Short mmCIF file of C-alpha atoms in Angstrom, two decimals:
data_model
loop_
_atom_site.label_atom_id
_atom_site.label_comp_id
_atom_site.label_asym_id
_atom_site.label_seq_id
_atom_site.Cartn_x
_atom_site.Cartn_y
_atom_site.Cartn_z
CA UNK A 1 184.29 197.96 -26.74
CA UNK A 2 181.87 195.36 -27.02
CA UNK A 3 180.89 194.29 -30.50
CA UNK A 4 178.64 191.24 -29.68
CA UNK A 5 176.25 190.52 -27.71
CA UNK A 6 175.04 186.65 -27.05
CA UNK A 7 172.23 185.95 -25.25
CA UNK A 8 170.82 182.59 -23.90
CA UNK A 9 166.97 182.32 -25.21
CA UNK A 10 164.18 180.20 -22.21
CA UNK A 11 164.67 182.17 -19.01
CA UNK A 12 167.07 185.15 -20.15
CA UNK A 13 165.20 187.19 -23.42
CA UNK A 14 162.34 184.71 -23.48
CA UNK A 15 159.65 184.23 -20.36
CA UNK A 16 158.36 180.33 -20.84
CA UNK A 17 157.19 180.42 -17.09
CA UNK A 18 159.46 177.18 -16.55
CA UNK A 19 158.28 175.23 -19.00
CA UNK A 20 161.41 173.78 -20.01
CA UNK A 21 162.12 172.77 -16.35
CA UNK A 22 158.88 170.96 -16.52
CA UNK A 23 159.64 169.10 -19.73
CA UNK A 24 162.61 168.05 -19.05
CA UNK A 25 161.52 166.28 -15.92
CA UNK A 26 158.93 164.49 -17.02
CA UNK A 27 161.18 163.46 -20.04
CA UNK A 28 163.53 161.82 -17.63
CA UNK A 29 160.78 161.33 -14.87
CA UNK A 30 158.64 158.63 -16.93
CA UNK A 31 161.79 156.61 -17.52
CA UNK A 32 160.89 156.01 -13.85
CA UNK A 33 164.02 157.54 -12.35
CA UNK A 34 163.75 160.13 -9.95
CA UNK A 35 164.85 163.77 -10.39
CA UNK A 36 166.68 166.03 -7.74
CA UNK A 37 165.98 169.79 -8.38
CA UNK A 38 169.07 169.87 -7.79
CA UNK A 39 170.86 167.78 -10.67
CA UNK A 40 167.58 169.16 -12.91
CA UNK A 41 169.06 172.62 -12.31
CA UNK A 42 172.41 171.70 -12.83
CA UNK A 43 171.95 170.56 -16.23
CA UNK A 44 169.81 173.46 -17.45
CA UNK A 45 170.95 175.20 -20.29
CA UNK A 46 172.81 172.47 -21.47
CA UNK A 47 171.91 170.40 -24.83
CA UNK A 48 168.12 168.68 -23.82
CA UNK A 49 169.99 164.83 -25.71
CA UNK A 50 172.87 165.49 -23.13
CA UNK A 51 170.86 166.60 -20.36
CA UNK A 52 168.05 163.19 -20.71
CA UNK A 53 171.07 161.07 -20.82
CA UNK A 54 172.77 162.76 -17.91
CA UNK A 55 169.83 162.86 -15.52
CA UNK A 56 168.60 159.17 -16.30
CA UNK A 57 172.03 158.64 -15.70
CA UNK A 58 172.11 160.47 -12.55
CA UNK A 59 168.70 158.72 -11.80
CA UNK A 60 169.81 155.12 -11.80
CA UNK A 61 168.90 154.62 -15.28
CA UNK A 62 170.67 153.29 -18.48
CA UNK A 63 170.38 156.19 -20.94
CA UNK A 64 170.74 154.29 -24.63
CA UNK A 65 170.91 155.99 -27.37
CA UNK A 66 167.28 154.50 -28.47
CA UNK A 67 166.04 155.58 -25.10
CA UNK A 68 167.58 159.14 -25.20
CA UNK A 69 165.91 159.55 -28.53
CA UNK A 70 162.50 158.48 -27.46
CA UNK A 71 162.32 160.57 -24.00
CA UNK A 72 163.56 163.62 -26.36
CA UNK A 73 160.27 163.41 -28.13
CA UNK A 74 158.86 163.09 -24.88
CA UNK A 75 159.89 166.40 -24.16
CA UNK A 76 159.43 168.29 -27.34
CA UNK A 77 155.50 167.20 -27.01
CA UNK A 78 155.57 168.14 -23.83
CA UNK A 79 156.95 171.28 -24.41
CA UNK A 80 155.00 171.73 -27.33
CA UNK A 81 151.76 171.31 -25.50
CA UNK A 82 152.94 174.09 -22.45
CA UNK A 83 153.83 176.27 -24.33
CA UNK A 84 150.30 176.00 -26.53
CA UNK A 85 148.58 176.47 -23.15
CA UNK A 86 151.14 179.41 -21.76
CA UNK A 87 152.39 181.12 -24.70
CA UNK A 88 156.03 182.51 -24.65
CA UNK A 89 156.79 186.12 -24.93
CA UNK A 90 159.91 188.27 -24.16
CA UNK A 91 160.78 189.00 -21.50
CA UNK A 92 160.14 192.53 -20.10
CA UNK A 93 162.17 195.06 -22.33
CA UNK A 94 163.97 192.60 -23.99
CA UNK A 95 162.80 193.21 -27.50
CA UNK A 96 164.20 196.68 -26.81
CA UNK A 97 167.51 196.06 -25.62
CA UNK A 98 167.84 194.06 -28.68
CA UNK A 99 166.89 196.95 -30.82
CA UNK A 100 168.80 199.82 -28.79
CA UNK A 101 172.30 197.28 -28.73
CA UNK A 102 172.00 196.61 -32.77
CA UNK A 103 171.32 200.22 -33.07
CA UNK A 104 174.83 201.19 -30.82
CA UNK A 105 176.39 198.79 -33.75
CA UNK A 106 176.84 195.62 -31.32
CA UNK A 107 175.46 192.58 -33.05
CA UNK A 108 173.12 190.12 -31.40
CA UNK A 109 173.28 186.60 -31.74
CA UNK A 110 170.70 184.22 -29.39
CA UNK A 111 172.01 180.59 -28.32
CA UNK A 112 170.07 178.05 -27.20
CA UNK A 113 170.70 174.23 -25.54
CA UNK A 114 167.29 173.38 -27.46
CA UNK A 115 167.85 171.79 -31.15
CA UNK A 116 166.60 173.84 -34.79
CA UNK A 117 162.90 171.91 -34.28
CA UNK A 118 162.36 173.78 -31.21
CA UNK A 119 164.03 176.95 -31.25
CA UNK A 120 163.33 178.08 -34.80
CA UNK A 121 159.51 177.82 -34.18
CA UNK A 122 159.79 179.47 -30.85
CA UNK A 123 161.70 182.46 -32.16
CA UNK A 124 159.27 182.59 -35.12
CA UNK A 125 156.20 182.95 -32.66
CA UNK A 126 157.89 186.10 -31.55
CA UNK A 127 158.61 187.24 -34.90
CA UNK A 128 162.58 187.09 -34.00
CA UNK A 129 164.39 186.49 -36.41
CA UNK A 130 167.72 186.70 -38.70
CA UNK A 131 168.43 188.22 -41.88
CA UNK A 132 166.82 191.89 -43.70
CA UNK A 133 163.94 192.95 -41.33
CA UNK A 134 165.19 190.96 -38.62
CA UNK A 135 166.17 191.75 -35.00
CA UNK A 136 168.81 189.57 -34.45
CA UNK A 137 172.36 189.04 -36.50
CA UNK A 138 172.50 185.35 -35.31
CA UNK A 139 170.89 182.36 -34.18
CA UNK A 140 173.15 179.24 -32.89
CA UNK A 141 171.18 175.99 -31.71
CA UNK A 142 172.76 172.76 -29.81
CA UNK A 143 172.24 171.12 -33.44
CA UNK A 144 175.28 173.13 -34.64
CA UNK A 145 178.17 172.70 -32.36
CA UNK A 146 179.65 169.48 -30.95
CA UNK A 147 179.32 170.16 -27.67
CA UNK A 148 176.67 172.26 -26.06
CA UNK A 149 177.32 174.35 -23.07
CA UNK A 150 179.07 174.77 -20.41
CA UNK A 151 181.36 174.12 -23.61
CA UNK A 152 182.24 177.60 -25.52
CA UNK A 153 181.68 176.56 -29.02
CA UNK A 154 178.00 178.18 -29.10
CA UNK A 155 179.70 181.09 -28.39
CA UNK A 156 182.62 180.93 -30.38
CA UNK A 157 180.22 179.84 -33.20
CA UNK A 158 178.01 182.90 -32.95
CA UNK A 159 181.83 184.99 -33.24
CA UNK A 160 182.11 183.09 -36.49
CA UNK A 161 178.36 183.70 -37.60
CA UNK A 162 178.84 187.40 -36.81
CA UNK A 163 182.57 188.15 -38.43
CA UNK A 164 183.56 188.53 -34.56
CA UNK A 165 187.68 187.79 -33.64
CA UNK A 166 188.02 189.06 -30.89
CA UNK A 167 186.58 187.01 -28.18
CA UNK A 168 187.24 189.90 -24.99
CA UNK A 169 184.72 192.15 -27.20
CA UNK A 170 181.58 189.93 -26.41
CA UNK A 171 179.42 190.04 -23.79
CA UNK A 172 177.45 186.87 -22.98
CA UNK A 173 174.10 186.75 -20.61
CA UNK A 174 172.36 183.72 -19.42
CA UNK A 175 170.30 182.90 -16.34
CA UNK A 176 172.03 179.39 -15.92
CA UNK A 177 175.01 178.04 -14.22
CA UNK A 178 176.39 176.48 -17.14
CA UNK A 179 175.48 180.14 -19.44
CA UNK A 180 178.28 181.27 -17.05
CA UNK A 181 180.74 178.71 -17.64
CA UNK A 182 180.16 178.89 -20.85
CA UNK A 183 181.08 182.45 -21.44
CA UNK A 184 183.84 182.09 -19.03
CA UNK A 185 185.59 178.96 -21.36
CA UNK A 186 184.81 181.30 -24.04
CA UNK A 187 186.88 183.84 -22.80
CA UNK A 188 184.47 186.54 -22.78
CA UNK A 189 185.09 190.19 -22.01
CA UNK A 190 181.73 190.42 -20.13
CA UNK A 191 179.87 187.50 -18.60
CA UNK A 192 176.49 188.29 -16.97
CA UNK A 193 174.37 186.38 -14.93
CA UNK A 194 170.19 187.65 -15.00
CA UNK A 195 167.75 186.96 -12.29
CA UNK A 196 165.04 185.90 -14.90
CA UNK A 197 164.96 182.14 -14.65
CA UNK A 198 164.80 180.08 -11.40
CA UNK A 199 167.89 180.96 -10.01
CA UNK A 200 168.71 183.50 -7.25
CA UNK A 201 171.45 186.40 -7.20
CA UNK A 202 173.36 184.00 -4.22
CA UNK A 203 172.81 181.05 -6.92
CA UNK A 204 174.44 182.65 -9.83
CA UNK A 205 177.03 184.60 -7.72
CA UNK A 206 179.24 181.80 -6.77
CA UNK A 207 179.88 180.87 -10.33
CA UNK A 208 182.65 183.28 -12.53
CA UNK A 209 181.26 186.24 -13.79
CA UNK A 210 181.89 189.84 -14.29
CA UNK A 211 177.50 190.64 -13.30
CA UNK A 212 174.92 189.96 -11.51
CA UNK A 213 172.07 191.58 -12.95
CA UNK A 214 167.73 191.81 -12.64
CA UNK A 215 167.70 190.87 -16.30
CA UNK A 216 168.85 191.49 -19.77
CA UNK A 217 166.94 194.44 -19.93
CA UNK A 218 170.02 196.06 -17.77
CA UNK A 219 172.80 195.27 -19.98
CA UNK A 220 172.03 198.35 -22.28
CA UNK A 221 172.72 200.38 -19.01
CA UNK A 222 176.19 198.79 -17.80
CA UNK A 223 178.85 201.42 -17.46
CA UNK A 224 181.40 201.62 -20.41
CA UNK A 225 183.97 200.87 -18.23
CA UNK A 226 182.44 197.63 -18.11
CA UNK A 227 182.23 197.04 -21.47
CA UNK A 228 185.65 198.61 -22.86
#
């Protein structure tokens, strides 16, 4: 039986029309490195320090700590200022699954490659949130764990968060490569890919999983043989 639920946050419960893909490359971008859309989508998902360094890197760049630092601002004002133009909102239904799986007595924890200074203010434009009155039981951020995905200690720190031991009773969804390797170096019960962000169903398939599914909004409906 599953008794958590963790869910990535841009592109799985929360629609940022690609925002983050944006950022990011022109974080990395006006190093003046070029950026394949291929190496940009392989390092979705994964901590936005790591994923500068990485793709200026990648580009032909030297990423220095100094640098890294500087082109992460880059990207929180440019995030800042898309997402001011193109607010974000949840995706379809997914304030309701949120809702009907808390209400089934699975908890629901939200983790996120993006550090407290982003995520906290984008979950507070929702009115998501933690704590009495809240819809969500925990909130984990790349600022708390070593390593952010394809890592497992996002997940494995949501478990702790949530009073959670045993690791085949979560479920984790994400619409990334590396939300899938994640959950599967967790050791997840249930590991679910979703259609929502910029990858396809062939995309996400050929990375372990137990799901391929339209979006989070279908998790409520997965049979319990797939959740026992």
């Amino acid at each position: 039986m599953i008794e958590l639920a963790v869910f990535d946050m841009a592109g799985t419960t929360i629609e940022e029309h690609g925002a983050v893909y944006e950022a990011l490359r022109h974080a990395v971008e006006s190093t003046g490195v070029p950026v394949a859309s291929a190496d940009l989508q392989a390092w979705m998902g994964t901590d936005k320090r790591e994923a500068i360094a990485a793709l200026v890197r990648i580009g032909g760049g030297t990423p220095g700590a100094e640098l890294v630092e500087r082109q992460y601002g880059v990207f929180r004002t440019f995030l800042k200022q898309r997402y001011e133009q193109v607010p974000p909102r949840p995706v379809a239904h997914a304030d309701k699954v949120l809702v009907e799986l808390r209400a089934r007595g699975v908890k629901v924890a939200l983790t996120t490659g993006f550090s407290d200074d982003v995520a906290l203010p984008l979950l507070a434009s929702l009115g998501w949130s933690t704590g009495e009155g809240g819809n969500l039981d925990a909130v984990v951020t790349a600022d708390e764990v070593r390593r952010g995905r394809p890592a497992p200690y996002m997940i494995h720190r949501a478990m702790e968060k949530t009073g959670v031991v045993d690791v085949r009773a979560v479920l984790v969804a994400g619409d990334t490569a590396v939300d899938l390797e994640a959950g599967t170096n967790a050791g997840a019960g249930v590991v679910v890919g979703v259609l929502t962000g910029q990858l396809t169903r062939e995309q996400l398939a050929v990375h372990p999983h137990t799901h391929v599914l339209a979006s989070v909004a279908d998790v409520p409906g997965l049979p319990e043989s797939a959740r026992d």
